CSV table of C-alpha atoms (C1' of nucleotides) in Angstrom, one decimal:
chain,number,residue,atom,x,y,z
A,1,UNK,CA,165.0,132.5,29.7
A,2,UNK,CA,163.0,130.6,32.2
A,3,UNK,CA,161.8,133.7,33.9
A,4,UNK,CA,160.6,135.4,30.8
A,5,UNK,CA,157.5,136.5,32.6
A,6,UNK,CA,158.8,137.6,35.9
A,7,UNK,CA,156.8,140.8,35.9
A,8,UNK,CA,153.7,139.3,34.5
A,9,UNK,CA,153.4,137.1,37.4
A,10,UNK,CA,153.7,140.0,39.8
A,11,UNK,CA,150.1,141.1,39.5
A,12,UNK,CA,149.3,144.7,39.8
A,13,UNK,CA,152.5,146.5,40.5
A,14,UNK,CA,152.5,146.9,44.3
A,15,UNK,CA,154.2,150.3,44.4
A,16,UNK,CA,154.8,152.3,41.2
A,17,UNK,CA,158.1,153.6,42.6
A,18,UNK,CA,159.6,150.2,43.4
A,19,UNK,CA,163.2,149.4,42.8
A,20,UNK,CA,164.3,146.1,41.2
A,21,UNK,CA,164.6,144.5,44.6
A,22,UNK,CA,161.1,145.5,45.6
A,23,UNK,CA,159.7,144.0,42.4
A,24,UNK,CA,161.5,140.7,43.0
A,25,UNK,CA,160.3,140.7,46.5
A,26,UNK,CA,156.7,141.3,45.6
A,27,UNK,CA,156.9,138.5,43.0
A,28,UNK,CA,158.4,136.1,45.5
A,29,UNK,CA,155.7,136.9,48.1
A,30,UNK,CA,152.9,136.4,45.6
A,31,UNK,CA,154.3,133.1,44.4
A,32,UNK,CA,155.0,132.0,48.0
A,33,UNK,CA,151.4,132.8,48.9
A,34,UNK,CA,150.1,130.6,46.1
A,35,UNK,CA,152.4,127.7,46.8
A,36,UNK,CA,152.1,127.7,50.6
A,37,UNK,CA,148.3,127.9,50.3
A,38,UNK,CA,148.2,125.1,47.7
A,39,UNK,CA,150.6,122.7,49.3
A,40,UNK,CA,150.9,123.6,53.0
A,41,UNK,CA,154.1,124.7,54.7
A,42,UNK,CA,156.0,121.4,54.7
A,43,UNK,CA,155.1,120.4,51.2
A,44,UNK,CA,155.8,123.8,49.7
A,45,UNK,CA,158.8,123.6,47.5
A,46,UNK,CA,161.3,126.5,47.3
A,47,UNK,CA,162.2,125.7,43.8
A,48,UNK,CA,158.6,125.7,42.8
A,49,UNK,CA,158.2,129.2,44.2
A,50,UNK,CA,161.1,130.4,42.2
A,51,UNK,CA,159.7,128.7,39.1
A,52,UNK,CA,156.5,130.7,39.5
A,53,UNK,CA,157.9,134.0,40.6
A,54,UNK,CA,160.8,134.1,38.2
A,55,UNK,CA,164.1,135.3,39.5
A,56,UNK,CA,166.6,133.0,41.2
A,57,UNK,CA,166.9,130.8,44.2
A,58,UNK,CA,169.9,132.8,45.3
A,59,UNK,CA,168.0,136.0,45.4
A,60,UNK,CA,165.2,134.4,47.3
A,61,UNK,CA,167.6,133.3,50.0
A,62,UNK,CA,169.4,136.6,50.0
A,63,UNK,CA,166.1,138.4,50.6
A,64,UNK,CA,164.3,136.2,53.0
A,65,UNK,CA,167.0,134.0,54.6
A,66,UNK,CA,165.1,130.8,54.1
A,67,UNK,CA,161.8,129.0,54.0
A,68,UNK,CA,160.8,130.1,57.4
A,69,UNK,CA,161.6,133.7,56.8
A,70,UNK,CA,159.8,133.7,53.5
A,71,UNK,CA,156.7,132.2,55.1
A,72,UNK,CA,156.7,134.8,57.8
A,73,UNK,CA,157.2,137.6,55.4
A,74,UNK,CA,154.4,136.3,53.2
A,75,UNK,CA,152.0,136.2,56.1
A,76,UNK,CA,152.9,139.6,57.3
A,77,UNK,CA,152.3,141.0,53.9
A,78,UNK,CA,148.9,139.4,53.7
A,79,UNK,CA,147.6,140.2,57.1
A,80,UNK,CA,146.4,143.6,56.4
A,81,UNK,CA,144.9,142.6,53.0
A,82,UNK,CA,143.2,139.6,54.4
A,83,UNK,CA,141.9,141.4,57.4
A,84,UNK,CA,140.2,144.0,55.3
A,85,UNK,CA,138.9,141.2,53.1
A,86,UNK,CA,137.2,140.0,56.2
A,87,UNK,CA,135.7,143.5,56.6
A,88,UNK,CA,132.0,143.2,56.2
A,89,UNK,CA,130.6,146.2,54.5
A,90,UNK,CA,128.3,147.1,57.3
A,91,UNK,CA,124.9,147.8,56.0
A,92,UNK,CA,124.8,151.4,57.2
A,93,UNK,CA,121.4,152.2,58.5
A,94,UNK,CA,119.5,149.3,57.0
A,95,UNK,CA,116.7,147.9,59.1
A,96,UNK,CA,117.8,145.3,61.6
A,97,UNK,CA,116.7,142.1,59.9
A,98,UNK,CA,117.9,143.2,56.5
A,99,UNK,CA,121.2,144.5,57.8
A,100,UNK,CA,121.9,141.4,59.8
A,101,UNK,CA,121.0,139.2,56.8
A,102,UNK,CA,123.3,141.1,54.5
A,103,UNK,CA,126.2,141.2,56.9
A,104,UNK,CA,125.8,137.5,57.7
A,105,UNK,CA,125.7,136.5,54.1
A,106,UNK,CA,128.7,138.6,53.1
A,107,UNK,CA,130.7,137.2,56.0
A,108,UNK,CA,129.8,133.6,55.4
A,109,UNK,CA,130.4,133.9,51.7
A,110,UNK,CA,133.9,135.1,52.3
A,111,UNK,CA,134.6,132.7,55.0
A,112,UNK,CA,133.8,129.7,52.8
A,113,UNK,CA,135.7,130.8,49.8
A,114,UNK,CA,138.5,128.5,48.9
A,115,UNK,CA,141.2,131.0,49.6
A,116,UNK,CA,139.9,131.9,53.0
A,117,UNK,CA,139.7,128.2,53.9
A,118,UNK,CA,143.2,127.6,52.7
A,119,UNK,CA,144.5,130.4,54.8
A,120,UNK,CA,142.6,129.0,57.8
A,121,UNK,CA,144.0,125.5,57.2
A,122,UNK,CA,147.5,126.8,57.0
A,123,UNK,CA,147.1,128.8,60.1
A,124,UNK,CA,145.6,126.0,62.1
A,125,UNK,CA,148.1,123.5,60.9
A,126,UNK,CA,151.1,125.8,61.7
A,127,UNK,CA,149.7,127.3,64.9
A,128,UNK,CA,152.3,125.4,66.9
A,129,UNK,CA,155.3,126.1,64.7
A,130,UNK,CA,154.5,129.8,64.3
A,131,UNK,CA,152.7,130.9,67.4
A,132,UNK,CA,153.1,134.6,67.0
A,133,UNK,CA,151.7,134.5,63.5
A,134,UNK,CA,148.6,132.5,64.4
A,135,UNK,CA,148.1,134.8,67.3
A,136,UNK,CA,148.0,138.1,65.5
A,137,UNK,CA,145.8,136.4,62.9
A,138,UNK,CA,143.4,135.1,65.6
A,139,UNK,CA,143.1,138.4,67.2
A,140,UNK,CA,143.2,141.0,64.5
A,141,UNK,CA,140.8,139.6,62.0
A,142,UNK,CA,137.8,138.7,64.2
A,143,UNK,CA,138.2,141.9,66.1
A,144,UNK,CA,137.8,144.0,63.0
A,145,UNK,CA,134.7,142.3,62.0
A,146,UNK,CA,133.2,142.3,65.4
A,147,UNK,CA,133.8,146.0,65.9
A,148,UNK,CA,132.0,146.7,62.6
A,149,UNK,CA,129.0,144.7,63.6
A,150,UNK,CA,128.9,146.2,67.1
A,151,UNK,CA,128.8,149.6,65.6
A,152,UNK,CA,125.9,148.7,63.4
A,153,UNK,CA,124.1,147.1,66.3
A,154,UNK,CA,124.5,150.2,68.4
A,155,UNK,CA,123.1,152.2,65.5
A,156,UNK,CA,120.0,150.0,65.4
A,157,UNK,CA,119.6,150.0,69.2
A,158,UNK,CA,119.6,153.8,69.2
A,159,UNK,CA,117.0,153.6,66.5
A,160,UNK,CA,114.9,151.6,68.9
A,161,UNK,CA,114.9,148.4,66.9
A,162,UNK,CA,116.4,146.3,69.6
A,163,UNK,CA,117.6,146.4,73.1
A,164,UNK,CA,121.2,145.3,73.6
A,165,UNK,CA,123.4,145.8,76.6
A,166,UNK,CA,126.8,144.8,75.3
A,167,UNK,CA,127.3,145.4,71.7
A,168,UNK,CA,130.6,143.6,71.3
A,169,UNK,CA,129.2,140.6,73.0
A,170,UNK,CA,126.1,140.6,70.9
A,171,UNK,CA,128.2,140.8,67.8
A,172,UNK,CA,130.3,137.8,68.9
A,173,UNK,CA,127.2,135.8,69.5
A,174,UNK,CA,125.8,136.6,66.1
A,175,UNK,CA,129.0,135.6,64.3
A,176,UNK,CA,129.0,132.4,66.3
A,177,UNK,CA,125.6,131.6,65.1
A,178,UNK,CA,126.4,132.5,61.5
A,179,UNK,CA,129.7,130.8,61.2
A,180,UNK,CA,129.9,127.6,63.0
A,181,UNK,CA,128.6,124.7,61.1
A,182,UNK,CA,129.5,125.7,57.6
A,183,UNK,CA,133.0,126.8,58.5
A,184,UNK,CA,133.6,123.5,60.3
A,185,UNK,CA,132.3,121.4,57.4
A,186,UNK,CA,134.2,123.5,54.8
A,187,UNK,CA,137.4,123.0,56.6
A,188,UNK,CA,137.1,119.3,56.8
A,189,UNK,CA,135.5,118.6,53.5
A,190,UNK,CA,137.7,120.1,50.8
A,191,UNK,CA,135.3,119.4,48.1
A,192,UNK,CA,132.3,120.7,49.8
A,193,UNK,CA,131.2,124.2,48.9
A,194,UNK,CA,128.0,125.7,50.4
A,195,UNK,CA,125.6,127.1,47.9
A,196,UNK,CA,124.2,130.6,48.1
A,197,UNK,CA,120.9,129.1,49.1
A,198,UNK,CA,122.4,127.2,52.0
A,199,UNK,CA,124.2,130.3,53.1
A,200,UNK,CA,121.0,132.3,53.0
A,201,UNK,CA,119.2,129.7,54.9
A,202,UNK,CA,121.8,129.4,57.6
A,203,UNK,CA,121.9,133.2,58.0
A,204,UNK,CA,118.1,133.5,58.1
A,205,UNK,CA,118.1,131.0,60.9
A,206,UNK,CA,120.8,132.9,62.7
A,207,UNK,CA,118.9,136.2,62.4
A,208,UNK,CA,115.8,134.7,63.8
A,209,UNK,CA,117.5,133.1,66.8
A,210,UNK,CA,119.6,136.2,67.4
A,211,UNK,CA,116.8,138.7,67.4
A,212,UNK,CA,114.7,136.4,69.5
A,213,UNK,CA,117.3,135.6,72.0
A,214,UNK,CA,119.8,138.4,72.3
A,215,UNK,CA,117.6,140.5,74.6
A,216,UNK,CA,117.7,137.6,77.1
A,217,UNK,CA,121.3,138.4,77.7
B,1,UNK,CA,167.3,95.5,74.5
B,2,UNK,CA,165.9,98.8,73.2
B,3,UNK,CA,162.4,97.5,73.4
B,4,UNK,CA,162.6,96.4,76.9
B,5,UNK,CA,159.3,98.0,77.7
B,6,UNK,CA,157.3,97.1,74.6
B,7,UNK,CA,154.3,95.9,76.5
B,8,UNK,CA,154.4,98.7,79.1
B,9,UNK,CA,153.9,101.2,76.4
B,10,UNK,CA,150.9,99.3,75.1
B,11,UNK,CA,148.5,100.8,77.7
B,12,UNK,CA,145.6,98.6,78.9
B,13,UNK,CA,145.7,95.4,76.9
B,14,UNK,CA,143.1,96.0,74.1
B,15,UNK,CA,141.9,92.4,73.9
B,16,UNK,CA,142.9,89.9,76.5
B,17,UNK,CA,143.1,87.1,73.9
B,18,UNK,CA,145.3,89.0,71.6
B,19,UNK,CA,148.1,87.3,69.6
B,20,UNK,CA,151.6,88.7,69.5
B,21,UNK,CA,150.8,90.4,66.3
B,22,UNK,CA,147.8,92.1,67.8
B,23,UNK,CA,149.9,93.4,70.7
B,24,UNK,CA,152.5,94.8,68.3
B,25,UNK,CA,149.7,96.4,66.3
B,26,UNK,CA,148.1,98.0,69.3
B,27,UNK,CA,151.5,99.4,70.5
B,28,UNK,CA,152.2,100.7,67.0
B,29,UNK,CA,148.9,102.4,66.8
B,30,UNK,CA,149.2,104.0,70.2
B,31,UNK,CA,152.7,105.4,69.5
B,32,UNK,CA,151.6,106.5,66.0
B,33,UNK,CA,148.8,108.4,67.6
B,34,UNK,CA,151.2,110.2,69.9
B,35,UNK,CA,153.7,111.0,67.3
B,36,UNK,CA,151.3,112.1,64.6
B,37,UNK,CA,149.4,114.3,67.0
B,38,UNK,CA,152.6,115.8,68.4
B,39,UNK,CA,154.4,116.5,65.1
B,40,UNK,CA,151.8,116.4,62.4
B,41,UNK,CA,151.7,114.0,59.5
B,42,UNK,CA,154.7,115.2,57.5
B,43,UNK,CA,156.9,115.8,60.4
B,44,UNK,CA,156.1,112.5,62.1
B,45,UNK,CA,159.0,110.2,61.9
B,46,UNK,CA,158.6,106.4,61.4
B,47,UNK,CA,161.7,105.6,63.4
B,48,UNK,CA,160.4,107.7,66.3
B,49,UNK,CA,157.2,105.7,66.3
B,50,UNK,CA,159.1,102.5,66.5
B,51,UNK,CA,161.3,103.9,69.2
B,52,UNK,CA,158.3,104.6,71.3
B,53,UNK,CA,156.3,101.5,70.5
B,54,UNK,CA,159.1,99.1,70.7
B,55,UNK,CA,159.3,96.4,68.1
B,56,UNK,CA,161.0,96.9,64.8
B,57,UNK,CA,160.6,99.0,61.7
B,58,UNK,CA,160.3,95.9,59.6
B,59,UNK,CA,157.3,94.7,61.5
B,60,UNK,CA,155.7,98.1,61.2
B,61,UNK,CA,156.0,98.0,57.5
B,62,UNK,CA,154.8,94.4,57.3
B,63,UNK,CA,151.7,95.3,59.2
B,64,UNK,CA,150.7,98.7,57.8
B,65,UNK,CA,152.5,98.9,54.4
B,66,UNK,CA,153.9,102.4,55.0
B,67,UNK,CA,153.3,105.8,56.6
B,68,UNK,CA,150.0,106.4,54.9
B,69,UNK,CA,148.6,103.0,55.9
B,70,UNK,CA,149.7,103.5,59.4
B,71,UNK,CA,148.1,106.9,59.6
B,72,UNK,CA,144.8,105.7,58.2
B,73,UNK,CA,144.8,102.7,60.5
B,74,UNK,CA,145.5,104.9,63.5
B,75,UNK,CA,142.7,107.3,62.6
B,76,UNK,CA,140.3,104.4,62.0
B,77,UNK,CA,141.1,103.0,65.4
B,78,UNK,CA,140.5,106.4,67.0
B,79,UNK,CA,137.2,107.3,65.3
B,80,UNK,CA,135.0,104.9,67.3
B,81,UNK,CA,136.7,105.8,70.6
B,82,UNK,CA,136.6,109.5,70.2
B,83,UNK,CA,133.1,109.5,68.9
B,84,UNK,CA,131.9,107.9,72.0
B,85,UNK,CA,134.1,110.2,74.0
B,86,UNK,CA,132.1,113.0,72.3
B,87,UNK,CA,129.0,111.4,73.5
B,88,UNK,CA,127.7,113.8,76.0
B,89,UNK,CA,126.2,112.1,78.8
B,90,UNK,CA,122.8,113.5,78.1
B,91,UNK,CA,121.4,114.8,81.3
B,92,UNK,CA,118.5,112.5,81.2
B,93,UNK,CA,115.4,114.3,82.5
B,94,UNK,CA,117.1,117.3,84.1
B,95,UNK,CA,115.2,120.6,83.7
B,96,UNK,CA,116.0,122.5,80.5
B,97,UNK,CA,118.4,125.1,81.7
B,98,UNK,CA,120.3,122.8,83.9
B,99,UNK,CA,120.5,120.1,81.3
B,100,UNK,CA,121.7,122.5,78.6
B,101,UNK,CA,124.2,123.9,80.9
B,102,UNK,CA,125.6,120.5,81.8
B,103,UNK,CA,125.7,119.3,78.2
B,104,UNK,CA,127.2,122.5,76.9
B,105,UNK,CA,130.0,122.5,79.5
B,106,UNK,CA,130.8,118.9,79.0
B,107,UNK,CA,131.0,119.4,75.2
B,108,UNK,CA,133.1,122.5,75.4
B,109,UNK,CA,135.4,121.1,77.9
B,110,UNK,CA,136.1,118.1,75.7
B,111,UNK,CA,136.4,120.2,72.6
B,112,UNK,CA,139.0,122.4,74.1
B,113,UNK,CA,141.2,119.7,75.6
B,114,UNK,CA,144.6,119.5,74.0
B,115,UNK,CA,144.1,116.1,72.5
B,116,UNK,CA,140.9,117.0,70.8
B,117,UNK,CA,142.5,120.1,69.5
B,118,UNK,CA,145.5,118.2,68.2
B,119,UNK,CA,143.2,115.8,66.4
B,120,UNK,CA,141.3,118.7,64.9
B,121,UNK,CA,144.5,120.4,63.7
B,122,UNK,CA,145.6,117.2,62.1
B,123,UNK,CA,142.3,116.6,60.4
B,124,UNK,CA,142.1,120.2,59.1
B,125,UNK,CA,145.7,120.1,57.9
B,126,UNK,CA,145.3,116.8,56.1
B,127,UNK,CA,141.8,117.2,54.8
B,128,UNK,CA,143.1,117.5,51.3
B,129,UNK,CA,145.5,114.6,51.4
B,130,UNK,CA,143.0,112.2,53.1
B,131,UNK,CA,139.6,113.3,52.0
B,132,UNK,CA,137.8,110.2,53.0
B,133,UNK,CA,139.2,110.2,56.5
B,134,UNK,CA,138.3,113.8,57.1
B,135,UNK,CA,134.9,113.2,55.7
B,136,UNK,CA,134.0,110.3,58.0
B,137,UNK,CA,135.4,112.4,60.8
B,138,UNK,CA,133.4,115.5,60.0
B,139,UNK,CA,130.2,113.6,59.7
B,140,UNK,CA,130.2,110.9,62.3
B,141,UNK,CA,131.3,112.8,65.4
B,142,UNK,CA,129.0,115.8,65.1
B,143,UNK,CA,126.1,113.6,64.2
B,144,UNK,CA,126.4,111.5,67.3
B,145,UNK,CA,126.4,114.5,69.6
B,146,UNK,CA,123.6,116.2,67.8
B,147,UNK,CA,121.4,113.2,68.0
B,148,UNK,CA,122.0,113.0,71.7
B,149,UNK,CA,121.0,116.6,72.3
B,150,UNK,CA,118.0,116.3,69.9
B,151,UNK,CA,116.7,113.4,72.0
B,152,UNK,CA,117.1,115.4,75.2
B,153,UNK,CA,115.4,118.4,73.6
B,154,UNK,CA,112.5,116.3,72.5
B,155,UNK,CA,112.2,115.0,76.0
B,156,UNK,CA,112.0,118.5,77.4
B,157,UNK,CA,109.6,119.7,74.7
B,158,UNK,CA,107.2,116.8,75.6
B,159,UNK,CA,107.6,117.9,79.2
B,160,UNK,CA,106.2,121.3,78.1
B,161,UNK,CA,109.4,123.2,78.9
B,162,UNK,CA,109.9,124.6,75.5
B,163,UNK,CA,108.4,124.6,72.0
B,164,UNK,CA,110.6,123.3,69.2
B,165,UNK,CA,109.8,122.3,65.7
B,166,UNK,CA,112.9,120.6,64.5
B,167,UNK,CA,115.0,119.0,67.2
B,168,UNK,CA,118.0,118.3,65.0
B,169,UNK,CA,118.1,121.8,63.8
B,170,UNK,CA,117.7,123.2,67.3
B,171,UNK,CA,120.5,120.9,68.5
B,172,UNK,CA,122.8,122.2,65.7
B,173,UNK,CA,122.0,125.8,66.7
B,174,UNK,CA,122.8,125.2,70.3
B,175,UNK,CA,126.2,123.6,69.6
B,176,UNK,CA,127.0,126.4,67.2
B,177,UNK,CA,126.3,128.9,70.0
B,178,UNK,CA,128.4,126.9,72.5
B,179,UNK,CA,131.3,126.0,70.4
B,180,UNK,CA,132.3,128.8,68.1
B,181,UNK,CA,134.6,131.3,69.6
B,182,UNK,CA,136.5,129.2,72.0
B,183,UNK,CA,137.1,126.4,69.5
B,184,UNK,CA,138.4,129.0,67.0
B,185,UNK,CA,140.6,130.6,69.5
B,186,UNK,CA,141.9,127.4,70.9
B,187,UNK,CA,142.8,126.1,67.4
B,188,UNK,CA,144.9,129.2,66.6
B,189,UNK,CA,146.4,129.9,70.0
B,190,UNK,CA,148.2,126.7,71.0
B,191,UNK,CA,149.0,128.1,74.4
B,192,UNK,CA,145.6,129.4,75.2
B,193,UNK,CA,143.4,127.2,77.4
B,194,UNK,CA,140.0,128.4,78.5
B,195,UNK,CA,139.4,128.2,82.2
B,196,UNK,CA,136.4,126.5,83.7
B,197,UNK,CA,135.0,129.9,84.5
B,198,UNK,CA,135.2,131.0,80.9
B,199,UNK,CA,133.5,127.9,79.7
B,200,UNK,CA,130.7,128.3,82.2
B,201,UNK,CA,130.2,131.8,81.2
B,202,UNK,CA,130.1,131.1,77.5
B,203,UNK,CA,127.7,128.3,78.0
B,204,UNK,CA,125.5,130.4,80.2
B,205,UNK,CA,125.3,133.0,77.5
B,206,UNK,CA,124.5,130.3,75.0
B,207,UNK,CA,121.7,128.9,77.1
B,208,UNK,CA,120.1,132.3,77.5
B,209,UNK,CA,120.2,133.1,73.8
B,210,UNK,CA,119.1,129.6,72.8
B,211,UNK,CA,116.1,129.5,75.1
B,212,UNK,CA,115.1,133.0,74.2
B,213,UNK,CA,115.5,132.6,70.5
B,214,UNK,CA,114.9,129.0,69.5
B,215,UNK,CA,111.1,129.3,69.5
B,216,UNK,CA,111.4,132.0,66.9
B,217,UNK,CA,112.5,129.4,64.4
C,1,DC,C1',181.9,154.5,30.5
C,2,DA,C1',183.9,152.2,34.4
C,3,DG,C1',183.0,149.5,38.6
C,4,DG,C1',181.0,147.6,42.3
C,5,DA,C1',177.0,145.7,43.8
C,6,DT,C1',173.2,143.0,43.1
C,7,DA,C1',170.6,139.4,40.5
C,8,DT,C1',170.8,135.2,37.9
C,9,DG,C1',171.4,130.2,36.6
C,10,DT,C1',173.2,126.0,37.6
C,11,DA,C1',175.3,122.8,40.0
C,12,DA,C1',177.0,121.0,44.1
C,13,DT,C1',176.3,119.8,49.0
C,14,DT,C1',174.0,118.0,52.8
C,15,DC,C1',170.6,116.0,55.3
C,16,DG,C1',166.5,113.8,56.9
C,17,DC,C1',163.7,110.2,56.3
C,18,DG,C1',160.7,106.7,54.0
C,19,DT,C1',161.6,102.4,52.5
C,20,DT,C1',163.9,98.0,51.7
C,21,DA,C1',167.3,94.2,52.5
C,22,DC,C1',169.1,90.7,55.1
C,23,DG,C1',171.1,88.0,58.7
C,24,DT,C1',169.8,86.7,63.4
C,25,DT,C1',166.6,85.6,67.1
C,26,DT,C1',162.2,84.3,69.1
C,27,DC,C1',158.1,81.7,69.3
C,28,DA,C1',154.0,78.4,68.5
C,29,DG,C1',152.7,74.0,67.3
C,30,DT,C1',154.1,69.2,66.6
D,1,DA,C1',163.7,69.6,71.0
D,2,DC,C1',162.5,70.7,65.8
D,3,DT,C1',161.1,73.8,62.4
D,4,DG,C1',159.1,77.2,59.7
D,5,DA,C1',157.1,81.6,60.2
D,6,DA,C1',157.0,85.9,62.2
D,7,DA,C1',159.6,89.5,64.7
D,8,DC,C1',163.9,91.8,65.5
D,9,DG,C1',168.0,95.1,64.7
D,10,DT,C1',170.8,97.3,61.8
D,11,DA,C1',172.4,99.1,58.0
D,12,DA,C1',172.0,100.4,53.6
D,13,DC,C1',169.4,102.6,49.5
D,14,DG,C1',167.2,106.4,47.1
D,15,DC,C1',165.0,110.6,46.7
D,16,DG,C1',163.3,114.9,47.4
D,17,DA,C1',164.3,119.2,49.0
D,18,DA,C1',166.6,123.0,51.7
D,19,DT,C1',170.6,125.4,51.5
D,20,DT,C1',175.1,127.0,49.6
D,21,DA,C1',178.8,128.1,46.2
D,22,DC,C1',180.3,130.2,42.3
D,23,DA,C1',180.8,131.9,37.8
D,24,DT,C1',178.3,135.0,34.8
D,25,DA,C1',175.1,138.7,33.4
D,26,DT,C1',172.7,143.0,34.5
D,27,DC,C1',172.0,147.3,36.4
D,28,DC,C1',172.6,151.8,39.0
D,29,DT,C1',176.0,155.4,40.2
D,30,DG,C1',179.6,158.5,39.9
DNA sequence: CAGGATATGTAATTCGCGTTACGTTTCAGT
DNA sequence: ACTGAAACGTAACGCGAATTACATATCCTG
């Protein structure tokens, strides 16, 4: 009776051909994500997760072994999704300034969204307790984005718009320029949320400095 | 008998003319800093703090009211100290490249020291629970460093070494270039520690891009 | 439709830890 | 020394929460 809505909570069905156990599992993971992100690892309450997911505490423990196991499973299930969420739709063959601007704004907009920030806070906070998790996170996500930008830069370089020696390096530099201040501020000021205008301005600045300075490498 | 070394633990005496209460307070704050940084806010154990500081639980509660009060007091006492620790000895009238390199290396070296990283982790993790604290932290520290660099840049501009319109802005950009990747990695990979060579390399890159690109602003 | 496995709900069971109580000791000022 | 206040040490209190136990309900399979 308390879990009347167990399946409602379970968002779009993950896999159409999922057994009961799979459904339970998906619902648990989703609720776990919400609760862990909202309260942080230590403050997250197992009972609260069950309350949101429906189902029972017993099943949760049977499936994940405990809080730690649930947390790890939750992160695992999100890594792919969140990585591709980081994926900047690279602006195909757009001219350099326009392409960099679009990519930069998209990246920064995603990075400063509440959910991304929550994930980041959780990762940073738990880096010592869950080293492997933070590690895969720290390596996979940035790499994906960097590769995408590097490809775009190579495209532009071959079009003669800019001269770049090391595309990966250049991509790193650009993201450093774009990200830094706003990400830092957003992480520490939970109520601060950059406006579109601020983002545009920061990115415009980054584009100018990047184009002007990158050939000096 | 268990606090045989209460004063030993209390590092260099903070104020020569300190009453007993002041001594206790200083010892508590120091132990609190260690324990909070080591375990994080939730996992920090009041008894453990007393164990390290010497003194008694009762006194701790009498002086700080509780865990929250102790935490806030500890952070307060650290802010001034760490802010000035952040103070980059600005390289006076050194030539631009050399000055930027020195400032950048000093900054990055401090930023990637374990203690700075622990503080950062703690702040990020508790930003929601202690908004005011994180706020002063997020604003005071960077401002001090930025001001210092801005002053140096103005000096160099007046010496005709570079043309810059907005010194504060330029300083922000430089720190963004210097900080980003290594700080990000260090926060997420608790076992990673950049070598001096890595730091030098990153800063060299930043200097090149900055000098090449900053006039485009 | 039977039967065994799995899920459910609820209620213990522990356990860690923040906080408080209280009797004893130490200390500064007269 | 005398004395009142502050500090000490220790042990309890209380609570929140992870984990487990168990009796019941539900669902696939043969």
